[in-house]
Short mmCIF file of C-alpha atoms in Angstrom, two decimals:
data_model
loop_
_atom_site.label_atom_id
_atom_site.label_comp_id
_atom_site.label_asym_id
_atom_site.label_seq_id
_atom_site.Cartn_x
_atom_site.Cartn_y
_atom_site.Cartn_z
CA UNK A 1330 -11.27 17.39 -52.65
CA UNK A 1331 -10.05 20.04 -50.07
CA UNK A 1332 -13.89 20.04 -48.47
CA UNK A 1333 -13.95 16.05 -49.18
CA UNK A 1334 -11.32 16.08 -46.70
CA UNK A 1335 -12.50 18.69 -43.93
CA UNK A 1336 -16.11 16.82 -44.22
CA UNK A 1337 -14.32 13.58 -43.20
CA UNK A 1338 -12.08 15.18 -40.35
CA UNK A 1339 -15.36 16.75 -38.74
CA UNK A 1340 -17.11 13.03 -38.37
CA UNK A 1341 -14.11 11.90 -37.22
CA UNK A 1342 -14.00 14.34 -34.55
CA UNK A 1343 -18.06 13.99 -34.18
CA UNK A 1344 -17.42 10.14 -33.94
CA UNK A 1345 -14.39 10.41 -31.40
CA UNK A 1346 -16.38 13.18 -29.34
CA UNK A 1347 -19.49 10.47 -29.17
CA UNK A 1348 -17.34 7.37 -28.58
CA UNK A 1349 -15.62 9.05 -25.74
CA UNK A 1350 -19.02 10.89 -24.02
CA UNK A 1351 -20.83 7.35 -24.10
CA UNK A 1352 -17.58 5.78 -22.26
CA UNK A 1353 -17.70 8.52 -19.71
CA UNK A 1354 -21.36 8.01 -19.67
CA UNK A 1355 -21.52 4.48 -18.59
CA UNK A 1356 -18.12 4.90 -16.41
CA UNK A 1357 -18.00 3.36 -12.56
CA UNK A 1358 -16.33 5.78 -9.76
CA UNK A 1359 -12.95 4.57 -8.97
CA UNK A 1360 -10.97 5.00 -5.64
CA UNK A 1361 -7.34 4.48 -5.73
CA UNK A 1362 -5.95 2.93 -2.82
CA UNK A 1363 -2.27 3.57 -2.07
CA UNK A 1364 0.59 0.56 -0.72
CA UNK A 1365 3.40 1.59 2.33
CA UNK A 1366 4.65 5.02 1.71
CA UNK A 1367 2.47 6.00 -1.32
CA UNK A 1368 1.12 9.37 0.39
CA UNK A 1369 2.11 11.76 2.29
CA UNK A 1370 2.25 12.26 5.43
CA UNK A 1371 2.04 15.23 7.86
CA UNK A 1372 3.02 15.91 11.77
CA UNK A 1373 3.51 18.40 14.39
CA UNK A 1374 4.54 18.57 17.70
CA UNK A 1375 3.02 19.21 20.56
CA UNK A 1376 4.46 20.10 23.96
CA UNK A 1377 5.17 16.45 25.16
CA UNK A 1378 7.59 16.31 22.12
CA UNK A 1379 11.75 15.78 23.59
CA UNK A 1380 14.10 14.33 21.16
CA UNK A 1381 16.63 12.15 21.79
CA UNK A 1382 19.18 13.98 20.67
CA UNK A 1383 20.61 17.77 20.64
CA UNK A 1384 20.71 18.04 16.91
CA UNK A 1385 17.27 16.70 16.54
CA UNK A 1386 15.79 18.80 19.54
CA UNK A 1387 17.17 21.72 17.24
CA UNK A 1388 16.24 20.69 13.80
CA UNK A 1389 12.67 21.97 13.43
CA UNK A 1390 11.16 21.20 9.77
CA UNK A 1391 9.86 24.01 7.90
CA UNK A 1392 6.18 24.66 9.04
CA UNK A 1393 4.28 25.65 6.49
CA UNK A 1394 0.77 25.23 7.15
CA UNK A 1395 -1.54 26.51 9.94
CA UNK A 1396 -1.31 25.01 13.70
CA UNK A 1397 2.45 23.86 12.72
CA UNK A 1398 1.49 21.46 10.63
CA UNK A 1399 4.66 19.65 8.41
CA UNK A 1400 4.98 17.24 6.02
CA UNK A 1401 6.97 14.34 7.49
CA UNK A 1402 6.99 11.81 4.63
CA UNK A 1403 8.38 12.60 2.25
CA UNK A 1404 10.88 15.10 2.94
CA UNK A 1405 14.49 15.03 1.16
CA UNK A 1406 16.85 16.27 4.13
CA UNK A 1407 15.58 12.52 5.90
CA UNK A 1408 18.01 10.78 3.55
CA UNK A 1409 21.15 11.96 5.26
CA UNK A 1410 22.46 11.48 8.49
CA UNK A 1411 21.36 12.73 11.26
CA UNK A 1412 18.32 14.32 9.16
CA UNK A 1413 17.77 10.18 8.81
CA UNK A 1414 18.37 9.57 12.54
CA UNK A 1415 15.21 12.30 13.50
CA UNK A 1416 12.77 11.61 10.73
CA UNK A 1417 13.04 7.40 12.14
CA UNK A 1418 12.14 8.85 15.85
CA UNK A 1419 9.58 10.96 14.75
CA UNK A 1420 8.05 7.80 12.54
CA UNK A 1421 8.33 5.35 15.61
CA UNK A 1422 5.55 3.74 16.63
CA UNK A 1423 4.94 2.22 19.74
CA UNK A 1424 2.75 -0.88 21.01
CA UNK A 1425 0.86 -0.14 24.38
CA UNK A 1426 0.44 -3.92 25.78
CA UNK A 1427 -2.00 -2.29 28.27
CA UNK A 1428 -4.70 -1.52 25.43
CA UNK A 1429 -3.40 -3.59 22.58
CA UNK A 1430 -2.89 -0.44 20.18
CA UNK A 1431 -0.28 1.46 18.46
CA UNK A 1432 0.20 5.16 18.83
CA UNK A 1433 2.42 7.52 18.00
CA UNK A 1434 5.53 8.73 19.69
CA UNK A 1435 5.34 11.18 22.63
CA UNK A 1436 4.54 14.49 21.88
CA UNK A 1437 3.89 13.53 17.74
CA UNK A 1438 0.88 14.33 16.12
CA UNK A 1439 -0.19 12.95 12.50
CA UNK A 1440 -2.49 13.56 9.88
CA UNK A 1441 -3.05 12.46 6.29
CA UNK A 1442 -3.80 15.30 3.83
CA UNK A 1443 -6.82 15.49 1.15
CA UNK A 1444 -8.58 12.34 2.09
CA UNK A 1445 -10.88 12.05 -1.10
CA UNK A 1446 -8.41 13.52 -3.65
CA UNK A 1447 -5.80 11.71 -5.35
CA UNK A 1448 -3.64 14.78 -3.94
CA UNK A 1449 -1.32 13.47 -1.84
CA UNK A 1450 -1.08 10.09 -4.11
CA UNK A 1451 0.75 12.05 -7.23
CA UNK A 1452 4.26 12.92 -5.66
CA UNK A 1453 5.83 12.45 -2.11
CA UNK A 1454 7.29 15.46 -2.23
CA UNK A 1455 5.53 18.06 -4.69
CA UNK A 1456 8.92 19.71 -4.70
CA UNK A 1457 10.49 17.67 -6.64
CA UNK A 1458 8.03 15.57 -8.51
CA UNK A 1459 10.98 14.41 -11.21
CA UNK A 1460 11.69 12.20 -8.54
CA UNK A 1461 9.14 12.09 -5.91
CA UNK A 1462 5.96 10.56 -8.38
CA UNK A 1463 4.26 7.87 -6.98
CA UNK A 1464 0.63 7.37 -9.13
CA UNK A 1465 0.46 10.64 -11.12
CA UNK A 1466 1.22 8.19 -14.13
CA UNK A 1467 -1.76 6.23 -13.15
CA UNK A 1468 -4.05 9.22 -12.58
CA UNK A 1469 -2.68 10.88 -15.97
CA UNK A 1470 -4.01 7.70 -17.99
CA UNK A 1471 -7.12 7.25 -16.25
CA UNK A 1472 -8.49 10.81 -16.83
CA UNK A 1473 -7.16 10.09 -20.58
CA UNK A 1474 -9.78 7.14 -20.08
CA UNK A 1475 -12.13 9.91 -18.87
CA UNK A 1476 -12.27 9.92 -15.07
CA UNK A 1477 -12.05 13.47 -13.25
CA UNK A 1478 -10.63 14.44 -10.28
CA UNK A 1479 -13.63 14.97 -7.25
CA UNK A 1480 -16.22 13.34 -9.73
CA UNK A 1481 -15.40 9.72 -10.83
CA UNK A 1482 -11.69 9.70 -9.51
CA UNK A 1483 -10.82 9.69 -5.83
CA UNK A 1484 -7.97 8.52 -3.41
CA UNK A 1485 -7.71 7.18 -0.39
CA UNK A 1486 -4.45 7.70 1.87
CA UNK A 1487 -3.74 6.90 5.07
CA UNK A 1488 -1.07 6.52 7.99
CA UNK A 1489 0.38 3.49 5.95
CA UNK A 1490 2.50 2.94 9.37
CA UNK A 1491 -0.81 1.33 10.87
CA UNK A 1492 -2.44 -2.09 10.16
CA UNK A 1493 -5.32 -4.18 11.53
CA UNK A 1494 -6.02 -6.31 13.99
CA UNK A 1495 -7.58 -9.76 14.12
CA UNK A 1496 -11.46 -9.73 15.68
CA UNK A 1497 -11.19 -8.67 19.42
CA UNK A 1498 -7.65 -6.66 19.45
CA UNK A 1499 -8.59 -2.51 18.87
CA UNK A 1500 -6.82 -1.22 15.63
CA UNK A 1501 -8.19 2.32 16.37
CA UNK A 1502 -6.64 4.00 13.47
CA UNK A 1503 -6.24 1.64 10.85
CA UNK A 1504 -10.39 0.67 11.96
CA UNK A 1505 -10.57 4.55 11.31
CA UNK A 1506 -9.34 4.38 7.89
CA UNK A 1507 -11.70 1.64 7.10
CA UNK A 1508 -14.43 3.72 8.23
CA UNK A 1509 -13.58 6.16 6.24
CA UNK A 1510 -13.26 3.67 2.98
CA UNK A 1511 -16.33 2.91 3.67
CA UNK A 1512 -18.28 6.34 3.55
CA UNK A 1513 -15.87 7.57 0.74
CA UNK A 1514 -17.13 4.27 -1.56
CA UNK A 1515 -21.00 5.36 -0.73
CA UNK A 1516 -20.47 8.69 -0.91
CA UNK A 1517 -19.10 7.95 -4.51
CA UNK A 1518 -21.45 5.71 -5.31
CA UNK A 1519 -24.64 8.24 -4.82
CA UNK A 1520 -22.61 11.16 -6.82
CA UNK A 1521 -22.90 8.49 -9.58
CA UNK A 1522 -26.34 7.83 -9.74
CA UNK A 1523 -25.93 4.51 -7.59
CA UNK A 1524 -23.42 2.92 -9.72
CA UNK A 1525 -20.79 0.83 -8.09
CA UNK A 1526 -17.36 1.37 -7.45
CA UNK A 1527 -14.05 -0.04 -8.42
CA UNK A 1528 -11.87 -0.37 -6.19
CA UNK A 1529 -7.76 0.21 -7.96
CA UNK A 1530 -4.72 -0.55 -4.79
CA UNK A 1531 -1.29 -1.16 -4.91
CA UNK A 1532 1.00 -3.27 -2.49
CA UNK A 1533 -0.53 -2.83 1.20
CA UNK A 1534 -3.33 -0.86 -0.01
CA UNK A 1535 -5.04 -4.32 -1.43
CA UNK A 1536 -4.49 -6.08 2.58
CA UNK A 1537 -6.98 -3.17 3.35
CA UNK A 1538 -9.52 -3.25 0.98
CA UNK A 1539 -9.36 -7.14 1.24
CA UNK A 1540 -10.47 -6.58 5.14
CA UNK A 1541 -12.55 -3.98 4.04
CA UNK A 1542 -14.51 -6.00 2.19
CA UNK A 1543 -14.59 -8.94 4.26
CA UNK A 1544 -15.97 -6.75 7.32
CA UNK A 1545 -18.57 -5.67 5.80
CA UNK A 1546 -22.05 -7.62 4.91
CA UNK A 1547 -22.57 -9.60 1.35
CA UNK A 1548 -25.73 -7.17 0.16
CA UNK A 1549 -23.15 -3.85 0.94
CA UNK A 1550 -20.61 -5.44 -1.38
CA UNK A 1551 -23.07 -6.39 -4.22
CA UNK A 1552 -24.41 -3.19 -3.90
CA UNK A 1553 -21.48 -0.42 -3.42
CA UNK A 1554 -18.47 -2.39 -5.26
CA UNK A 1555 -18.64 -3.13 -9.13
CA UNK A 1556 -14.54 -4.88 -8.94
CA UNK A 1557 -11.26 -4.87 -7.47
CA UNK A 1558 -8.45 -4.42 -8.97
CA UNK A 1559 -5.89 -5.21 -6.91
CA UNK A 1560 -1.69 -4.15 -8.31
CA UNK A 1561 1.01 -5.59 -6.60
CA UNK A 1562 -0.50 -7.26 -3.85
CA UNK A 1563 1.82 -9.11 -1.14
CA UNK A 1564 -1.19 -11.51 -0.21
CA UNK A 1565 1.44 -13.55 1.73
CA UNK A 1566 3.89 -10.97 2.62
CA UNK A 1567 7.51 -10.87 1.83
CA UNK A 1568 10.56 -12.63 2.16
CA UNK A 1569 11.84 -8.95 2.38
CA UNK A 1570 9.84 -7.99 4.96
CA UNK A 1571 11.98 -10.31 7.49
CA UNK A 1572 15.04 -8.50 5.92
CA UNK A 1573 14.04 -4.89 7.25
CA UNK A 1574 13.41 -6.61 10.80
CA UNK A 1575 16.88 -8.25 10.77
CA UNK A 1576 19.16 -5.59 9.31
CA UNK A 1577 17.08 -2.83 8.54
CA UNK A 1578 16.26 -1.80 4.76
CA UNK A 1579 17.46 1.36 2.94
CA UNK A 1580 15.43 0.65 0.04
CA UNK A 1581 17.92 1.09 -2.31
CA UNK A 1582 18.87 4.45 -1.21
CA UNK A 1583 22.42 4.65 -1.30
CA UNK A 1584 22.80 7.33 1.45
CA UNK A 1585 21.23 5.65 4.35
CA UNK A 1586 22.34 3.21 6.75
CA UNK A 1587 19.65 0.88 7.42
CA UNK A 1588 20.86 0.16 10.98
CA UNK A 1589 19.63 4.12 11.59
CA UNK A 1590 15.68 3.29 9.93
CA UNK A 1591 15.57 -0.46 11.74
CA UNK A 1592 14.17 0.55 15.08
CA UNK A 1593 11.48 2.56 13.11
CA UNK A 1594 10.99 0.00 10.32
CA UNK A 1595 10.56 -2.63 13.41
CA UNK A 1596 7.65 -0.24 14.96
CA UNK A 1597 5.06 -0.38 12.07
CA UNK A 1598 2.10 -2.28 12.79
CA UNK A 1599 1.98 -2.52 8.94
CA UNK A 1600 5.34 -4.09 8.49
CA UNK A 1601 4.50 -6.64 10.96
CA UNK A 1602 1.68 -7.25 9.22
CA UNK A 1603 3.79 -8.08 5.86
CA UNK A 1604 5.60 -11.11 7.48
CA UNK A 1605 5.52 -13.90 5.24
CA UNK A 1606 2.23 -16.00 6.07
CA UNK A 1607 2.60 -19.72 7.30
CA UNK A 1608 -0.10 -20.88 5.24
CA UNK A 1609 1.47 -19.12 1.90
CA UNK A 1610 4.91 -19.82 2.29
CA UNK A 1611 4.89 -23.38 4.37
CA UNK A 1612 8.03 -24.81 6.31
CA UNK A 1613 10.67 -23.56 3.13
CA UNK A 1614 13.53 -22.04 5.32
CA UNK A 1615 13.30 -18.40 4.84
CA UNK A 1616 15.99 -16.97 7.09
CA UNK A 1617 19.22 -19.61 7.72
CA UNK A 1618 22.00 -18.03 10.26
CA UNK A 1619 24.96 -20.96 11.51
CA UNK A 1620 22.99 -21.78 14.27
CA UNK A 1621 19.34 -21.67 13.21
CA UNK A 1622 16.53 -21.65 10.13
CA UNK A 1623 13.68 -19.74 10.01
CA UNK A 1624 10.12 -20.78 8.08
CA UNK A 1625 7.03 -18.54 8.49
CA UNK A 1626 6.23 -20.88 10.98
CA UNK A 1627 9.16 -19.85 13.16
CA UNK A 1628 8.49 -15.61 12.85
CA UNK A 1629 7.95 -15.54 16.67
CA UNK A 1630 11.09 -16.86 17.17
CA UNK A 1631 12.93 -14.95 14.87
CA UNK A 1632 12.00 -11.81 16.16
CA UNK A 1633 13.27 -12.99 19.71
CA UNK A 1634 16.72 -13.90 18.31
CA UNK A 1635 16.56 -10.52 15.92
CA UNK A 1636 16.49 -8.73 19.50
CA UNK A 1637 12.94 -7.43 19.02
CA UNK A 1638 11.17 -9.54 21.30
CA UNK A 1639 8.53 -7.36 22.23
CA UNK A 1640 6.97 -7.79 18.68
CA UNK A 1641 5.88 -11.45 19.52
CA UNK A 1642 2.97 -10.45 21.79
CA UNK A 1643 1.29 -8.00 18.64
CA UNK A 1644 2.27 -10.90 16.08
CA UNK A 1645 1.09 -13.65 17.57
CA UNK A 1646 -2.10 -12.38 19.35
CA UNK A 1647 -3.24 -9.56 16.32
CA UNK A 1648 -1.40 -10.48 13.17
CA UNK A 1649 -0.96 -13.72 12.75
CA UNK A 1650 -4.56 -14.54 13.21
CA UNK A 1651 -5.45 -11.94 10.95
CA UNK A 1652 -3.01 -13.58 8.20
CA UNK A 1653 -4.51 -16.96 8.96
CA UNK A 1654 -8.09 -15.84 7.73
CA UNK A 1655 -7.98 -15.50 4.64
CA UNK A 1656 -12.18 -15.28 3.39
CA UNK A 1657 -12.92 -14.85 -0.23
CA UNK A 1658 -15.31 -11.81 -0.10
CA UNK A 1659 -17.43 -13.12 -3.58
CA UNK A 1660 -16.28 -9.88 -5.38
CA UNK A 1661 -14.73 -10.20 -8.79
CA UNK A 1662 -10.85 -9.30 -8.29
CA UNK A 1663 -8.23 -8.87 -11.01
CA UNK A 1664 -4.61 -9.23 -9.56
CA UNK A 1665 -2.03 -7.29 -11.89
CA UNK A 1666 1.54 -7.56 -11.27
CA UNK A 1667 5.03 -8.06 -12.39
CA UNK A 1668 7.02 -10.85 -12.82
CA UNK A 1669 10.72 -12.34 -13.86
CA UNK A 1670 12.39 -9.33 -11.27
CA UNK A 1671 14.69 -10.94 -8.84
CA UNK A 1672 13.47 -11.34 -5.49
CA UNK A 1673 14.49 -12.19 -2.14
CA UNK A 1674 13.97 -15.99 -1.89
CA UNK A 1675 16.24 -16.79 1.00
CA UNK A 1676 18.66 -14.94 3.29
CA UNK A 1677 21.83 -15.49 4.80
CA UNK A 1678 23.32 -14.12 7.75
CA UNK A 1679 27.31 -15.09 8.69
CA UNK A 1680 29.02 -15.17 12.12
CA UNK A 1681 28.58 -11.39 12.35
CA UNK A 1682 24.82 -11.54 13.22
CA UNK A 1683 21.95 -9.55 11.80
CA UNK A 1684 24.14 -5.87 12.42
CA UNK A 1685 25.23 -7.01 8.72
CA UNK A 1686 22.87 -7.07 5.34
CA UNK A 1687 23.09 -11.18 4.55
CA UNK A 1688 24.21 -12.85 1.42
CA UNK A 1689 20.45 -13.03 -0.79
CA UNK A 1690 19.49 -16.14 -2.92
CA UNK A 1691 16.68 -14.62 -5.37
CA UNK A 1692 13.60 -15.74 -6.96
CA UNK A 1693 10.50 -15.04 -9.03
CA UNK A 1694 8.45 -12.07 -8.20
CA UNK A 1695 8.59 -8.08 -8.87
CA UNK A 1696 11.60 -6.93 -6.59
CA UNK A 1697 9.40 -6.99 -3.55
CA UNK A 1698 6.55 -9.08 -3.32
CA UNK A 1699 7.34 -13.35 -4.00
CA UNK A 1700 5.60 -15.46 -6.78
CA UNK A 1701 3.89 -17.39 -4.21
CA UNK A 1702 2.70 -14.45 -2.44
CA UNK A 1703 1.31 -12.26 -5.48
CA UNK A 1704 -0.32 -15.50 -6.69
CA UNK A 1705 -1.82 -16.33 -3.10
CA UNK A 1706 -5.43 -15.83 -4.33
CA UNK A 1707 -5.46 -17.71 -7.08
CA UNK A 1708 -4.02 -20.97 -5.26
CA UNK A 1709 -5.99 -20.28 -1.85
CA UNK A 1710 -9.03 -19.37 -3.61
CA UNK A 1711 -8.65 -21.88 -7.32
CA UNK A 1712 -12.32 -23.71 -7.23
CA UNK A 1713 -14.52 -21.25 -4.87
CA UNK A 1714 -17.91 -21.32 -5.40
CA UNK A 1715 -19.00 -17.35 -6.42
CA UNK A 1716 -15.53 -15.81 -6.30
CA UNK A 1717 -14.01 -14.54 -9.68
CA UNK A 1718 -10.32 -14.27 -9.36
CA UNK A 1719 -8.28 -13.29 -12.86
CA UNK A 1720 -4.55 -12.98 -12.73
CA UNK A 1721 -2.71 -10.59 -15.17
CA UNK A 1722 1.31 -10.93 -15.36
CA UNK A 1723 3.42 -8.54 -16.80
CA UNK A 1724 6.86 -9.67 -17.47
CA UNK A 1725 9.78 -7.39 -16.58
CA UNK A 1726 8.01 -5.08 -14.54
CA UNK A 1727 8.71 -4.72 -10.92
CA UNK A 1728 6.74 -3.71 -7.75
CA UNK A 1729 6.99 -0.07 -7.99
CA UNK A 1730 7.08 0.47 -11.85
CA UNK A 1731 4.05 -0.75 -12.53
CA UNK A 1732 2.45 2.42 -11.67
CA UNK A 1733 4.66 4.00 -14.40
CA UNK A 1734 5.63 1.88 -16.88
CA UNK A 1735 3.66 2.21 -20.22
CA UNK A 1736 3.20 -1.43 -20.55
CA UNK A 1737 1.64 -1.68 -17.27
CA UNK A 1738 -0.33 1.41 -17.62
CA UNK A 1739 -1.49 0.06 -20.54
CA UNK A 1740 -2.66 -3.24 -18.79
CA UNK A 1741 -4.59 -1.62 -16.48
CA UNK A 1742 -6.65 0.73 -18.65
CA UNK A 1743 -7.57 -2.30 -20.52
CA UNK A 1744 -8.62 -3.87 -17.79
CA UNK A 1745 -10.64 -0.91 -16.05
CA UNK A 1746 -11.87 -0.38 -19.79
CA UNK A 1747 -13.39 -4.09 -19.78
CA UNK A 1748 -14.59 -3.33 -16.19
CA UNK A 1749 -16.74 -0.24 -16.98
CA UNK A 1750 -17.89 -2.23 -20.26
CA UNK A 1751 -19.90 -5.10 -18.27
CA UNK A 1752 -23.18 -3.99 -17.23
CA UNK A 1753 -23.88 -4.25 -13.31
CA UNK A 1754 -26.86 -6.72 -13.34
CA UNK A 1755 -28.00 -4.86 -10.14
CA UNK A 1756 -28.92 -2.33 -12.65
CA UNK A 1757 -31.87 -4.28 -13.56
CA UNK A 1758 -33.10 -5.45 -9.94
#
């Protein structure tokens, strides 16, 4: 009886071992795209650097990597004052009107570590990754689905502060980090004996591989990408978004003022580029002060009366054409989300302007991103001729748990399970 038992555990084990070598036979190379803030980020200064302030011209971050390197998101000390006050300058972007680009501030530098790796995608701050984990959840359950770091698993950060640019405006570094999408997905591709690639992002990270896609030709697609799966995606931006202009946003952090992050919130390219869309959201008043509403059709004019007037020119000449163009690329997505977490729907500002956070009428969505704007593909896309577009909601989950929560993790193995089960029919041409 005792062998009887021993004989079964060993085909067992045979039977698990050869069930899990044939799914890591037959498995696609995935690259995980990250959303706003979901890597790190590092910086130095250079000799054009003056801060605004004396504390700030005397606070020097720890350096600890060669040629001064630092990492500047995420560090802890930036959540209190006047930490907050130098990490915002040192994040500022600025829009040159002369050459229709962002760049950094005077005298900053910036990098983004381990392009490739799904390094700087685990935890902002590796020093405290109790509370700093961003997709090491993810990562963990896809290398218990059998992907491996540097062979079938790769990430892709970037300087989340940047977007793109409609055709004919230069987006130098955001265009950069496309470029470099682009070689990483071939690159990964070959290492796999030619087998497509799926492409996994959260939040922002899906506006980029959405334009990644779309610039670039029909027979590259069909040959380099085998699905996107596309997590929390604000296809239409966010009600939110228009919040952070107005008042600033501490993002639930219960230490910072948002009036000291605003200016640098204002700056990002990116943010700007997560308005909510006219063509998503329609005339529903968005924004209502005493004197004025505000649609997606009015943005321009909101940012005038917000006092940021020099982000019309970038909005209206590179981002809202951009938002206005929405092309199916004829690659099968999967959209994965939450739903049933209260959202800003509509926001109300008093007699004491937009210095104050407004009174918030919620909706449907994950905390973040709208219904209407997480389901944008589906209704701008129902009835396309060659585009596949499935829609997966999870109830209860919100924007930033779904990269943790075992339901959702579950969800999405299933999915990339079912992915790596169909067989590519280019394998056969």
């Amino acid at each position: 009886m005792k062998n009887m038992r021993i004989l079964v555990l060993i085909i067992m084990s045979v039977m698990m071992y050869t069930s899990q070598a044939g799914m890591i036979s037959n498995i696609h190379p995935l690259i995980l795209v990250p959303g706003n803030g979901g890597n790190q980020l590092e910086a130095r200064f250079t000799s054009d650097y003056k801060a605004t302030s004396l504390f700030c011209t005397r606070w020097n971050p720890v350096v600890k990597k060669q040629g001064g390197w630092f990492r500047l998101w995420f560090e802890l000390n930036v959540l209190l004052a006047p930490f907050t006050q130098c990490f915002a300058e040192r994040m500022t972007l600025y829009y040159d009107p002369e050459v229709d680009d962002y760049c950094n501030a005077p005298g900053i530098e910036t990098r983004v570590p381990d392009f490739g790796s799904t390094e700087s995608l685990l935890y902002l701050d590796p020093n405290l990754k109790h509370i700093s984990s961003y997709m090491a959840p993810l990562v963990e359950s896809l290398e218990d689905l059998g992907y491996a770091e540097g062979f079938t698993l790769f990430g892709a950060p970037y300087d989340f502060r940047y977007g793109l640019a409609a055709e004919g405006h230069p987006s130098k570094v955001g265009s950069k980090f496309l470029d470099d999408l682009k070689n990483l997905i071939e690159q990964a591709s070959i290492t796999n004996s030619g087998k497509p690639v799926i492409l996994v992002s959260h939040s922002l990270g899906g506006l980029f591989v959405l334009q990644l896609l779309n610039r670039n030709s029909l027979s590259w697609r069909q040959k380099h990408i085998k699905h996107f799966v596309a997590l929390a995606a604000p296809w239409g931006g966010t009600v939110q978004e228009m919040l952070t202009f107005a008042s600033g946003n501490s993002l639930g952090v219960p230490l910072v003022d948002p009036l000291l992050v605003r200016t640098e919130q204002r700056s990002s390219e990116s943010n700007l580029w997560l308005m909510p869309s006219p063509n998503i959201y329609s005339r529903k008043p968005l924004v209502i002060t005493p004197s004025a509403k505000y649609s997606a059709y009015d943005i321009a004019q909101f940012l005038v009366d917000i006092g940021f007037s020099e982000g019309v020119v970038p909005y209206e000449t590179r981002i809202l054409p951009l938002v206005n163009n929405m092309v199916a690329p004829e690659v099968d997505i999967t959209c994965i989300f939450g739903s049933g977490v209260r959202t800003a729907e509509t926001l109300f500002y008093g007699e004491n302007g937009f210095d104050k956070q407004p009174e918030i009428l919620y909706g449907d969505g994950d905390g973040t991103v709208n219904m209407v704007s997480l389901m944008a593909l589906e209704s701008e896309w129902a009835g396309k001729k060659n585009q596949s577009v499935k829609v997966i909601r999870i109830p209860d989950v919100s924007h930033t748990s779904i990269l943790e929560e075992d339901v959702a993790l579950d969800e999405i193995v299933k999915v990339i399970k079912s992915i790596n089960s169909v067989i590519s029919s280019l394998a056969f041409s």
